[in-house]
Amino acid sequence: MLEFKGEKLEQVWVGNEHVANIREASGHGEGPFIIEAVDGVEIHQAADLHLAELWVAQHSDDILGRPN
């Protein structure tokens, strides 16, 4: 489980590959959570941390540009 303190980015890794970063938009524990590609481009928003982690797990191949 990831823990947030302010605008801190949390890295999400799948195996040995850095897939994305998740950060909380408000920094006050209320969400939404912003998912960013490794290069900092926003790619999705989720209402809570669990949904953000789940979304990254489901879309990691697309984020990394791997064929499905």
PDB file of N, CA and C in Angstrom, residues 4-37:
ATOM      1  N   PHE A   4       0.677   8.616   1.202  1.00  0.00           N
ATOM      2  CA  PHE A   4       0.890   9.927   0.618  1.00  0.00           C
ATOM      3  C   PHE A   4       1.071  10.989   1.680  1.00  0.00           C
ATOM      4  N   LYS A   5       1.970  11.900   1.392  1.00  0.00           N
ATOM      5  CA  LYS A   5       2.166  13.079   2.236  1.00  0.00           C
ATOM      6  C   LYS A   5       2.335  14.248   1.289  1.00  0.00           C
ATOM      7  N   GLY A   6       1.287  15.001   1.070  1.00  0.00           N
ATOM      8  CA  GLY A   6       1.351  16.158   0.179  1.00  0.00           C
ATOM      9  C   GLY A   6       1.405  15.767  -1.278  1.00  0.00           C
ATOM     10  N   GLU A   7       2.221  16.493  -2.051  1.00  0.00           N
ATOM     11  CA  GLU A   7       2.321  16.284  -3.488  1.00  0.00           C
ATOM     12  C   GLU A   7       3.337  15.212  -3.862  1.00  0.00           C
ATOM     13  N   LYS A   8       3.751  14.412  -2.924  1.00  0.00           N
ATOM     14  CA  LYS A   8       4.770  13.399  -3.156  1.00  0.00           C
ATOM     15  C   LYS A   8       4.332  12.423  -4.249  1.00  0.00           C
ATOM     16  N   LEU A   9       5.237  12.138  -5.159  1.00  0.00           N
ATOM     17  CA  LEU A   9       4.980  11.136  -6.183  1.00  0.00           C
ATOM     18  C   LEU A   9       5.347   9.765  -5.647  1.00  0.00           C
ATOM     19  N   GLU A  10       4.528   8.791  -5.959  1.00  0.00           N
ATOM     20  CA  GLU A  10       4.843   7.411  -5.627  1.00  0.00           C
ATOM     21  C   GLU A  10       5.066   6.671  -6.933  1.00  0.00           C
ATOM     22  N   GLN A  11       6.180   5.989  -7.027  1.00  0.00           N
ATOM     23  CA  GLN A  11       6.489   5.235  -8.227  1.00  0.00           C
ATOM     24  C   GLN A  11       5.788   3.890  -8.182  1.00  0.00           C
ATOM     25  N   VAL A  12       5.259   3.475  -9.338  1.00  0.00           N
ATOM     26  CA  VAL A  12       4.634   2.167  -9.464  1.00  0.00           C
ATOM     27  C   VAL A  12       5.523   1.334 -10.386  1.00  0.00           C
ATOM     28  N   TRP A  13       5.943   0.198  -9.891  1.00  0.00           N
ATOM     29  CA  TRP A  13       6.814  -0.701 -10.643  1.00  0.00           C
ATOM     30  C   TRP A  13       6.076  -2.001 -10.906  1.00  0.00           C
ATOM     31  N   VAL A  14       6.265  -2.549 -12.093  1.00  0.00           N
ATOM     32  CA  VAL A  14       5.780  -3.884 -12.426  1.00  0.00           C
ATOM     33  C   VAL A  14       7.024  -4.681 -12.790  1.00  0.00           C
ATOM     34  N   GLY A  15       7.329  -5.653 -11.972  1.00  0.00           N
ATOM     35  CA  GLY A  15       8.599  -6.354 -12.152  1.00  0.00           C
ATOM     36  C   GLY A  15       9.737  -5.380 -11.903  1.00  0.00           C
ATOM     37  N   ASN A  16      10.615  -5.249 -12.890  1.00  0.00           N
ATOM     38  CA  ASN A  16      11.738  -4.325 -12.745  1.00  0.00           C
ATOM     39  C   ASN A  16      11.573  -3.079 -13.611  1.00  0.00           C
ATOM     40  N   GLU A  17      10.337  -2.805 -14.058  1.00  0.00           N
ATOM     41  CA  GLU A  17      10.085  -1.645 -14.912  1.00  0.00           C
ATOM     42  C   GLU A  17       9.245  -0.595 -14.193  1.00  0.00           C
ATOM     43  N   HIS A  18       9.719   0.636 -14.222  1.00  0.00           N
ATOM     44  CA  HIS A  18       8.974   1.766 -13.670  1.00  0.00           C
ATOM     45  C   HIS A  18       7.861   2.095 -14.656  1.00  0.00           C
ATOM     46  N   VAL A  19       6.614   1.901 -14.244  1.00  0.00           N
ATOM     47  CA  VAL A  19       5.471   2.037 -15.141  1.00  0.00           C
ATOM     48  C   VAL A  19       4.857   3.427 -15.062  1.00  0.00           C
ATOM     49  N   ALA A  20       4.634   3.928 -13.858  1.00  0.00           N
ATOM     50  CA  ALA A  20       3.910   5.194 -13.703  1.00  0.00           C
ATOM     51  C   ALA A  20       4.182   5.781 -12.324  1.00  0.00           C
ATOM     52  N   ASN A  21       3.686   6.993 -12.141  1.00  0.00           N
ATOM     53  CA  ASN A  21       3.705   7.662 -10.845  1.00  0.00           C
ATOM     54  C   ASN A  21       2.268   7.984 -10.466  1.00  0.00           C
ATOM     55  N   ILE A  22       1.981   7.924  -9.181  1.00  0.00           N
ATOM     56  CA  ILE A  22       0.660   8.310  -8.675  1.00  0.00           C
ATOM     57  C   ILE A  22       0.876   9.411  -7.650  1.00  0.00           C
ATOM     58  N   ARG A  23       0.080  10.466  -7.768  1.00  0.00           N
ATOM     59  CA  ARG A  23       0.136  11.533  -6.768  1.00  0.00           C
ATOM     60  C   ARG A  23      -1.286  11.984  -6.465  1.00  0.00           C
ATOM     61  N   GLU A  24      -1.439  12.522  -5.288  1.00  0.00           N
ATOM     62  CA  GLU A  24      -2.741  13.038  -4.871  1.00  0.00           C
ATOM     63  C   GLU A  24      -2.857  14.484  -5.336  1.00  0.00           C
ATOM     64  N   ALA A  25      -3.949  14.811  -5.996  1.00  0.00           N
ATOM     65  CA  ALA A  25      -4.111  16.147  -6.572  1.00  0.00           C
ATOM     66  C   ALA A  25      -4.141  17.234  -5.505  1.00  0.00           C
ATOM     67  N   SER A  26      -4.897  17.022  -4.442  1.00  0.00           N
ATOM     68  CA  SER A  26      -5.081  18.079  -3.446  1.00  0.00           C
ATOM     69  C   SER A  26      -4.009  18.090  -2.370  1.00  0.00           C
ATOM     70  N   GLY A  27      -3.438  16.942  -2.086  1.00  0.00           N
ATOM     71  CA  GLY A  27      -2.460  16.849  -1.007  1.00  0.00           C
ATOM     72  C   GLY A  27      -3.084  16.838   0.374  1.00  0.00           C
ATOM     73  N   HIS A  28      -4.414  16.678   0.446  1.00  0.00           N
ATOM     74  CA  HIS A  28      -5.109  16.719   1.740  1.00  0.00           C
ATOM     75  C   HIS A  28      -5.808  15.406   2.080  1.00  0.00           C
ATOM     76  N   GLY A  29      -5.486  14.327   1.392  1.00  0.00           N
ATOM     77  CA  GLY A  29      -6.092  13.036   1.690  1.00  0.00           C
ATOM     78  C   GLY A  29      -7.485  12.854   1.140  1.00  0.00           C
ATOM     79  N   GLU A  30      -7.902  13.701   0.216  1.00  0.00           N
ATOM     80  CA  GLU A  30      -9.266  13.640  -0.303  1.00  0.00           C
ATOM     81  C   GLU A  30      -9.340  13.245  -1.774  1.00  0.00           C
ATOM     82  N   GLY A  31      -8.203  13.043  -2.452  1.00  0.00           N
ATOM     83  CA  GLY A  31      -8.201  12.684  -3.862  1.00  0.00           C
ATOM     84  C   GLY A  31      -8.585  13.863  -4.722  1.00  0.00           C
ATOM     85  N   PRO A  32      -8.739  13.764  -5.999  1.00  0.00           N
ATOM     86  CA  PRO A  32      -8.484  12.550  -6.773  1.00  0.00           C
ATOM     87  C   PRO A  32      -6.994  12.246  -6.851  1.00  0.00           C
ATOM     88  N   PHE A  33      -6.701  11.047  -7.300  1.00  0.00           N
ATOM     89  CA  PHE A  33      -5.326  10.631  -7.486  1.00  0.00           C
ATOM     90  C   PHE A  33      -5.006  10.683  -8.972  1.00  0.00           C
ATOM     91  N   ILE A  34      -3.885  11.294  -9.292  1.00  0.00           N
ATOM     92  CA  ILE A  34      -3.487  11.491 -10.676  1.00  0.00           C
ATOM     93  C   ILE A  34      -2.406  10.477 -11.020  1.00  0.00           C
ATOM     94  N   ILE A  35      -2.625   9.788 -12.129  1.00  0.00           N
ATOM     95  CA  ILE A  35      -1.652   8.826 -12.628  1.00  0.00           C
ATOM     96  C   ILE A  35      -0.892   9.506 -13.755  1.00  0.00           C
ATOM     97  N   GLU A  36       0.423   9.480 -13.641  1.00  0.00           N
ATOM     98  CA  GLU A  36       1.279  10.107 -14.642  1.00  0.00           C
ATOM     99  C   GLU A  36       2.218   9.069 -15.234  1.00  0.00           C
ATOM    100  N   ALA A  37       2.484   9.207 -16.526  1.00  0.00           N
ATOM    101  CA  ALA A  37       3.516   8.391 -17.156  1.00  0.00           C
ATOM    102  C   ALA A  37       4.855   8.766 -16.534  1.00  0.00           C
TER     103      ALA A  37
END
